[in-house]
Amino acid sequence: MRTVVSRLIHSRSSLPRLFIMDAPRNGRYLSTDSGKVDEPFKFEEAETVNIPPPPTEKLLVLGGNGFVGSHVCREALDRGLSVASLSRSGRSSLHDPWASNVTWHKGNLLSPESLKDALDGVTSVISCVGGFGSNSYMYKINGTANINAIRAASEQGVKRFVYVSAADFGVVNYLLRGYYEGKRAAETELLTKFPYGGVILRPGFVYGTRSVGSVKLPLGVIGSPLEMLFQHTRPLNQLPLVGPLFTPPVNVTAVANVAVRAATDPVFPPGIVDVYGIQRYNQKSK
């Protein structure tokens, strides 16, 4: 959070107890104090001051030890937020220094009662929960688990909820029917429970540095060139059936940046943000 502060300096050694501004006369102002004419106010050049978020602002990241979730946690910590995470494995296996600054909770979103402690004092939630498998399994993880989290957060009085969903990929949607049906069911629930504070991010392929134990996989080697290439093929995205396959990849840091902003900025508009919107909001925040 950045705030512009201007320091006000008066030409006299002390300010009058009562000062009423009148219309300027030849660049000077009249004061009611003893009927004297004061010199005009002088302003120093405005300076930008970094002010940390209020200490009462607490973010809960669901799936914080995953690829996208871990980047969301780090982005939120960099912004001075108090960060907690809930996942089935609990504490992250990452050895990065930032991980020790997250409050880790172990729980299963298919058992909503495990959310109670994690939601204590939370003002906003970002869900990065998702997975692949059989159609029934994918619907449970992408749909039911997130629906449970959305309902629990709403009942707890959470102000904002951001859901990292997925872009449509045309024919791929049919092949991964349970995955997309679950995602869309969670989206519908979010827009119902959080009509003014619910944000859905729909990235396509998310690339970036993925940590697997002590090994870091540089997925940007493939994703970054594709993102640049697909920037020039946007019209192809409108083609029937195969058009969505031209949806450009997006960097995981951009997704994390926009997710945290959407979760903490009260004027961030609710609704669905596609990959082009993610890119646009990420550029505006730089």
Short mmCIF file of C-alpha atoms in Angstrom, two decimals:
data_model
loop_
_atom_site.label_atom_id
_atom_site.label_comp_id
_atom_site.label_asym_id
_atom_site.label_seq_id
_atom_site.Cartn_x
_atom_site.Cartn_y
_atom_site.Cartn_z
CA MET A 1 0.00 0.00 0.00
CA ARG A 2 1.49 3.31 -1.07
CA THR A 3 0.29 6.68 0.18
CA VAL A 4 1.33 10.14 -1.01
CA VAL A 5 2.01 12.55 1.82
CA SER A 6 2.74 16.29 1.47
CA ARG A 7 4.40 18.25 4.27
CA LEU A 8 2.84 21.63 4.92
CA ILE A 9 5.13 24.47 5.94
CA HIS A 10 3.95 27.93 7.05
CA SER A 11 6.15 30.95 6.68
CA ARG A 12 5.55 32.11 10.26
CA SER A 13 7.10 30.46 13.25
CA SER A 14 3.76 29.14 14.51
CA LEU A 15 0.27 28.63 13.09
CA PRO A 16 -2.62 30.82 14.33
CA ARG A 17 -5.22 29.21 16.52
CA LEU A 18 -7.98 30.06 14.06
CA PHE A 19 -7.25 30.41 10.38
CA ILE A 20 -9.92 31.05 7.76
CA MET A 21 -8.88 31.18 4.13
CA ASP A 22 -10.30 34.03 2.09
CA ALA A 23 -10.07 34.54 -1.64
CA PRO A 24 -6.46 35.13 -2.72
CA ARG A 25 -5.47 38.74 -3.24
CA ASN A 26 -2.33 39.19 -5.26
CA GLY A 27 -1.00 35.81 -4.15
CA ARG A 28 -1.50 36.60 -0.43
CA TYR A 29 -4.14 35.44 2.04
CA LEU A 30 -5.93 37.19 4.88
CA SER A 31 -5.91 35.75 8.39
CA THR A 32 -8.42 36.56 11.15
CA ASP A 33 -5.55 36.50 13.65
CA SER A 34 -4.87 40.13 14.63
CA GLY A 35 -5.84 41.24 11.10
CA LYS A 36 -2.38 40.62 9.76
CA VAL A 37 -1.55 39.52 6.30
CA ASP A 38 0.25 36.19 6.23
CA GLU A 39 2.58 34.88 3.61
CA PRO A 40 1.11 32.15 1.41
CA PHE A 41 1.58 28.51 2.39
CA LYS A 42 4.52 26.71 0.90
CA PHE A 43 4.53 23.02 0.00
CA GLU A 44 7.48 20.73 -0.26
CA GLU A 45 7.47 18.24 -3.09
CA ALA A 46 5.21 15.29 -2.30
CA GLU A 47 6.96 12.17 -1.15
CA THR A 48 5.74 8.57 -1.37
CA VAL A 49 5.55 6.65 1.88
CA ASN A 50 5.14 2.88 2.10
CA ILE A 51 2.51 2.12 4.70
CA PRO A 52 1.98 -1.56 5.61
CA PRO A 53 -1.55 -2.99 5.59
CA PRO A 54 -3.50 -2.89 8.86
CA PRO A 55 -2.39 -5.66 11.22
CA THR A 56 -5.98 -6.92 11.31
CA GLU A 57 -5.82 -7.90 7.61
CA LYS A 58 -5.24 -11.65 7.43
CA LEU A 59 -5.14 -13.78 4.28
CA LEU A 60 -5.85 -17.51 4.14
CA VAL A 61 -4.43 -19.37 1.12
CA LEU A 62 -6.06 -22.72 0.40
CA GLY A 63 -3.51 -25.04 -1.17
CA GLY A 64 -0.62 -22.80 -0.18
CA ASN A 65 2.02 -25.50 -0.58
CA GLY A 66 1.20 -26.08 -4.26
CA PHE A 67 2.76 -24.45 -7.32
CA VAL A 68 0.43 -21.44 -7.58
CA GLY A 69 -0.39 -21.36 -3.87
CA SER A 70 3.23 -21.07 -2.77
CA HIS A 71 3.75 -18.08 -5.06
CA VAL A 72 0.57 -16.50 -3.68
CA CYS A 73 1.86 -16.92 -0.11
CA ARG A 74 5.19 -15.33 -0.96
CA GLU A 75 3.54 -12.42 -2.81
CA ALA A 76 1.24 -11.75 0.15
CA LEU A 77 4.13 -11.80 2.61
CA ASP A 78 6.07 -9.38 0.41
CA ARG A 79 3.12 -7.00 0.76
CA GLY A 80 3.26 -7.18 4.55
CA LEU A 81 0.16 -9.33 5.03
CA SER A 82 -0.41 -11.86 7.76
CA VAL A 83 -0.63 -15.16 5.87
CA ALA A 84 -2.04 -18.56 6.80
CA SER A 85 -2.44 -21.63 4.61
CA LEU A 86 -4.54 -24.78 4.75
CA SER A 87 -3.86 -27.95 2.79
CA ARG A 88 -4.09 -31.70 3.23
CA SER A 89 -0.36 -32.04 3.89
CA GLY A 90 -0.12 -29.07 6.27
CA ARG A 91 3.26 -27.40 6.42
CA SER A 92 5.02 -26.83 3.13
CA SER A 93 7.99 -29.02 2.22
CA LEU A 94 9.70 -25.97 0.72
CA HIS A 95 12.85 -24.81 2.48
CA ASP A 96 12.61 -21.21 1.28
CA PRO A 97 12.96 -18.62 4.09
CA TRP A 98 9.49 -17.13 3.51
CA ALA A 99 7.80 -20.45 4.38
CA SER A 100 8.59 -19.99 8.08
CA ASN A 101 6.48 -16.80 8.10
CA VAL A 102 3.28 -18.63 7.10
CA THR A 103 0.92 -20.16 9.65
CA TRP A 104 0.35 -23.67 8.29
CA HIS A 105 -2.87 -25.60 8.93
CA LYS A 106 -3.58 -29.21 8.03
CA GLY A 107 -7.10 -29.96 6.87
CA ASN A 108 -9.35 -31.42 4.22
CA LEU A 109 -11.88 -29.19 2.47
CA LEU A 110 -14.13 -32.21 1.98
CA SER A 111 -14.55 -32.07 5.78
CA PRO A 112 -15.68 -28.45 6.31
CA GLU A 113 -15.18 -28.55 10.07
CA SER A 114 -11.41 -28.63 9.50
CA LEU A 115 -11.70 -25.06 8.22
CA LYS A 116 -12.91 -23.51 11.48
CA ASP A 117 -9.53 -22.86 13.11
CA ALA A 118 -7.91 -21.77 9.86
CA LEU A 119 -10.63 -19.15 9.22
CA ASP A 120 -10.23 -17.52 12.63
CA GLY A 121 -9.58 -13.80 12.12
CA VAL A 122 -9.33 -14.14 8.34
CA THR A 123 -10.50 -11.18 6.22
CA SER A 124 -9.88 -12.66 2.75
CA VAL A 125 -9.32 -16.08 1.15
CA ILE A 126 -7.55 -17.21 -2.01
CA SER A 127 -8.24 -20.77 -3.15
CA CYS A 128 -5.67 -22.48 -5.36
CA VAL A 129 -7.17 -25.92 -4.77
CA GLY A 130 -7.52 -28.20 -7.78
CA GLY A 131 -6.46 -31.56 -9.10
CA PHE A 132 -6.70 -34.22 -11.80
CA GLY A 133 -7.84 -37.84 -11.80
CA SER A 134 -11.10 -39.61 -12.56
CA ASN A 135 -14.11 -37.45 -13.40
CA SER A 136 -15.69 -38.05 -10.00
CA TYR A 137 -12.45 -37.25 -8.19
CA MET A 138 -11.87 -34.09 -10.22
CA TYR A 139 -15.40 -32.87 -9.49
CA LYS A 140 -14.86 -33.38 -5.75
CA ILE A 141 -11.50 -31.59 -5.62
CA ASN A 142 -12.25 -28.76 -8.02
CA GLY A 143 -15.94 -28.43 -7.19
CA THR A 144 -17.13 -29.79 -3.85
CA ALA A 145 -13.98 -28.91 -1.89
CA ASN A 146 -14.05 -25.29 -3.07
CA ILE A 147 -17.80 -24.99 -2.58
CA ASN A 148 -17.34 -26.09 1.04
CA ALA A 149 -14.63 -23.47 1.51
CA ILE A 150 -16.76 -20.72 -0.06
CA ARG A 151 -19.72 -21.51 2.19
CA ALA A 152 -17.59 -21.69 5.32
CA ALA A 153 -15.88 -18.39 4.51
CA SER A 154 -19.24 -16.71 3.88
CA GLU A 155 -20.62 -17.95 7.21
CA GLN A 156 -17.47 -16.71 8.96
CA GLY A 157 -17.96 -13.19 7.57
CA VAL A 158 -14.92 -13.16 5.26
CA LYS A 159 -14.97 -10.02 3.12
CA ARG A 160 -13.36 -11.21 -0.13
CA PHE A 161 -12.78 -14.59 -1.77
CA VAL A 162 -10.58 -15.18 -4.83
CA TYR A 163 -10.78 -18.47 -6.70
CA VAL A 164 -8.02 -19.49 -9.10
CA SER A 165 -10.03 -21.39 -11.69
CA ALA A 166 -9.06 -22.28 -15.28
CA ALA A 167 -9.62 -20.99 -18.80
CA ASP A 168 -11.85 -22.89 -21.21
CA PHE A 169 -9.94 -24.97 -23.72
CA GLY A 170 -12.73 -26.01 -26.06
CA VAL A 171 -12.50 -29.72 -26.88
CA VAL A 172 -10.25 -30.29 -23.87
CA ASN A 173 -13.19 -29.43 -21.61
CA TYR A 174 -14.96 -32.59 -22.73
CA LEU A 175 -11.91 -34.77 -22.13
CA LEU A 176 -11.59 -33.37 -18.59
CA ARG A 177 -15.31 -33.13 -17.93
CA GLY A 178 -15.15 -33.61 -14.16
CA TYR A 179 -12.40 -31.00 -13.87
CA TYR A 180 -14.31 -28.27 -15.67
CA GLU A 181 -17.74 -29.15 -14.28
CA GLY A 182 -16.27 -28.91 -10.80
CA LYS A 183 -14.58 -25.57 -11.56
CA ARG A 184 -17.76 -24.05 -12.97
CA ALA A 185 -19.87 -25.28 -10.04
CA ALA A 186 -17.43 -23.59 -7.62
CA GLU A 187 -17.53 -20.40 -9.69
CA THR A 188 -21.35 -20.31 -9.53
CA GLU A 189 -21.27 -20.77 -5.76
CA LEU A 190 -18.69 -18.00 -5.35
CA LEU A 191 -20.67 -15.47 -7.37
CA THR A 192 -23.75 -16.35 -5.30
CA LYS A 193 -22.13 -16.15 -1.85
CA PHE A 194 -19.77 -13.25 -2.65
CA PRO A 195 -21.58 -11.05 -5.20
CA TYR A 196 -19.54 -7.98 -4.19
CA GLY A 197 -16.27 -9.55 -3.06
CA GLY A 198 -15.85 -12.65 -5.20
CA VAL A 199 -13.20 -12.75 -7.93
CA ILE A 200 -12.56 -15.64 -10.32
CA LEU A 201 -9.24 -15.84 -12.14
CA ARG A 202 -9.16 -17.98 -15.29
CA PRO A 203 -5.54 -18.44 -16.38
CA GLY A 204 -4.58 -20.96 -19.04
CA PHE A 205 -1.27 -22.77 -18.74
CA VAL A 206 0.57 -21.28 -15.76
CA TYR A 207 4.34 -21.33 -16.04
CA GLY A 208 7.17 -20.34 -13.75
CA THR A 209 9.72 -21.90 -11.43
CA ARG A 210 8.20 -24.96 -9.80
CA SER A 211 9.92 -26.40 -6.74
CA VAL A 212 9.91 -30.17 -6.32
CA GLY A 213 11.73 -30.88 -3.08
CA SER A 214 15.13 -29.23 -3.42
CA VAL A 215 14.89 -29.18 -7.23
CA LYS A 216 13.57 -26.12 -9.08
CA LEU A 217 12.07 -26.71 -12.52
CA PRO A 218 12.30 -23.64 -14.81
CA LEU A 219 8.97 -24.00 -16.65
CA GLY A 220 9.39 -20.45 -17.95
CA VAL A 221 11.82 -21.79 -20.56
CA ILE A 222 8.75 -23.05 -22.45
CA GLY A 223 5.98 -20.81 -21.16
CA SER A 224 7.55 -17.40 -21.65
CA PRO A 225 8.19 -17.73 -25.42
CA LEU A 226 4.69 -19.17 -25.91
CA GLU A 227 3.15 -16.25 -24.04
CA MET A 228 4.95 -13.80 -26.34
CA LEU A 229 3.95 -15.78 -29.42
CA PHE A 230 0.27 -16.05 -28.48
CA GLN A 231 0.04 -12.32 -27.85
CA HIS A 232 -0.08 -11.98 -31.65
CA THR A 233 -2.62 -14.77 -32.24
CA ARG A 234 -5.49 -13.45 -30.10
CA PRO A 235 -7.98 -13.38 -33.03
CA LEU A 236 -7.48 -17.14 -33.41
CA ASN A 237 -8.94 -17.57 -29.93
CA GLN A 238 -12.39 -16.90 -31.44
CA LEU A 239 -12.28 -19.92 -33.77
CA PRO A 240 -14.92 -22.59 -33.03
CA LEU A 241 -13.79 -25.63 -31.02
CA VAL A 242 -10.03 -25.15 -31.42
CA GLY A 243 -9.89 -21.39 -30.75
CA PRO A 244 -9.41 -21.69 -26.97
CA LEU A 245 -6.27 -23.76 -27.59
CA PHE A 246 -4.59 -20.49 -28.55
CA THR A 247 -5.12 -19.03 -25.07
CA PRO A 248 -1.69 -17.68 -24.07
CA PRO A 249 0.19 -19.06 -21.05
CA VAL A 250 0.68 -16.72 -18.09
CA ASN A 251 3.49 -16.41 -15.57
CA VAL A 252 2.73 -17.70 -12.09
CA THR A 253 4.02 -14.47 -10.55
CA ALA A 254 1.40 -12.54 -12.55
CA VAL A 255 -1.36 -14.84 -11.28
CA ALA A 256 -0.13 -14.48 -7.69
CA ASN A 257 0.16 -10.71 -8.01
CA VAL A 258 -3.38 -10.27 -9.32
CA ALA A 259 -4.83 -12.81 -6.87
CA VAL A 260 -3.42 -11.00 -3.83
CA ARG A 261 -4.47 -7.63 -5.20
CA ALA A 262 -8.01 -8.90 -5.84
CA ALA A 263 -8.18 -10.33 -2.31
CA THR A 264 -7.03 -7.17 -0.55
CA ASP A 265 -8.10 -4.23 -2.71
CA PRO A 266 -11.70 -3.28 -1.82
CA VAL A 267 -12.21 -1.52 -5.15
CA PHE A 268 -11.05 -4.47 -7.28
CA PRO A 269 -14.18 -5.32 -9.33
CA PRO A 270 -15.85 -8.66 -8.58
CA GLY A 271 -16.47 -11.21 -11.32
CA ILE A 272 -14.46 -13.24 -13.82
CA VAL A 273 -10.97 -12.21 -14.97
CA ASP A 274 -9.64 -14.09 -18.01
CA VAL A 275 -6.00 -14.51 -18.96
CA TYR A 276 -5.93 -11.18 -20.82
CA GLY A 277 -7.36 -9.45 -17.77
CA ILE A 278 -4.72 -11.07 -15.57
CA GLN A 279 -2.00 -9.76 -17.87
CA ARG A 280 -3.56 -6.29 -17.89
CA TYR A 281 -3.98 -6.03 -14.11
CA ASN A 282 -0.45 -7.34 -13.61
CA GLN A 283 0.96 -4.61 -15.84
CA LYS A 284 -1.03 -1.91 -14.02
CA SER A 285 0.41 -2.93 -10.66
CA LYS A 286 4.03 -2.45 -11.82
#
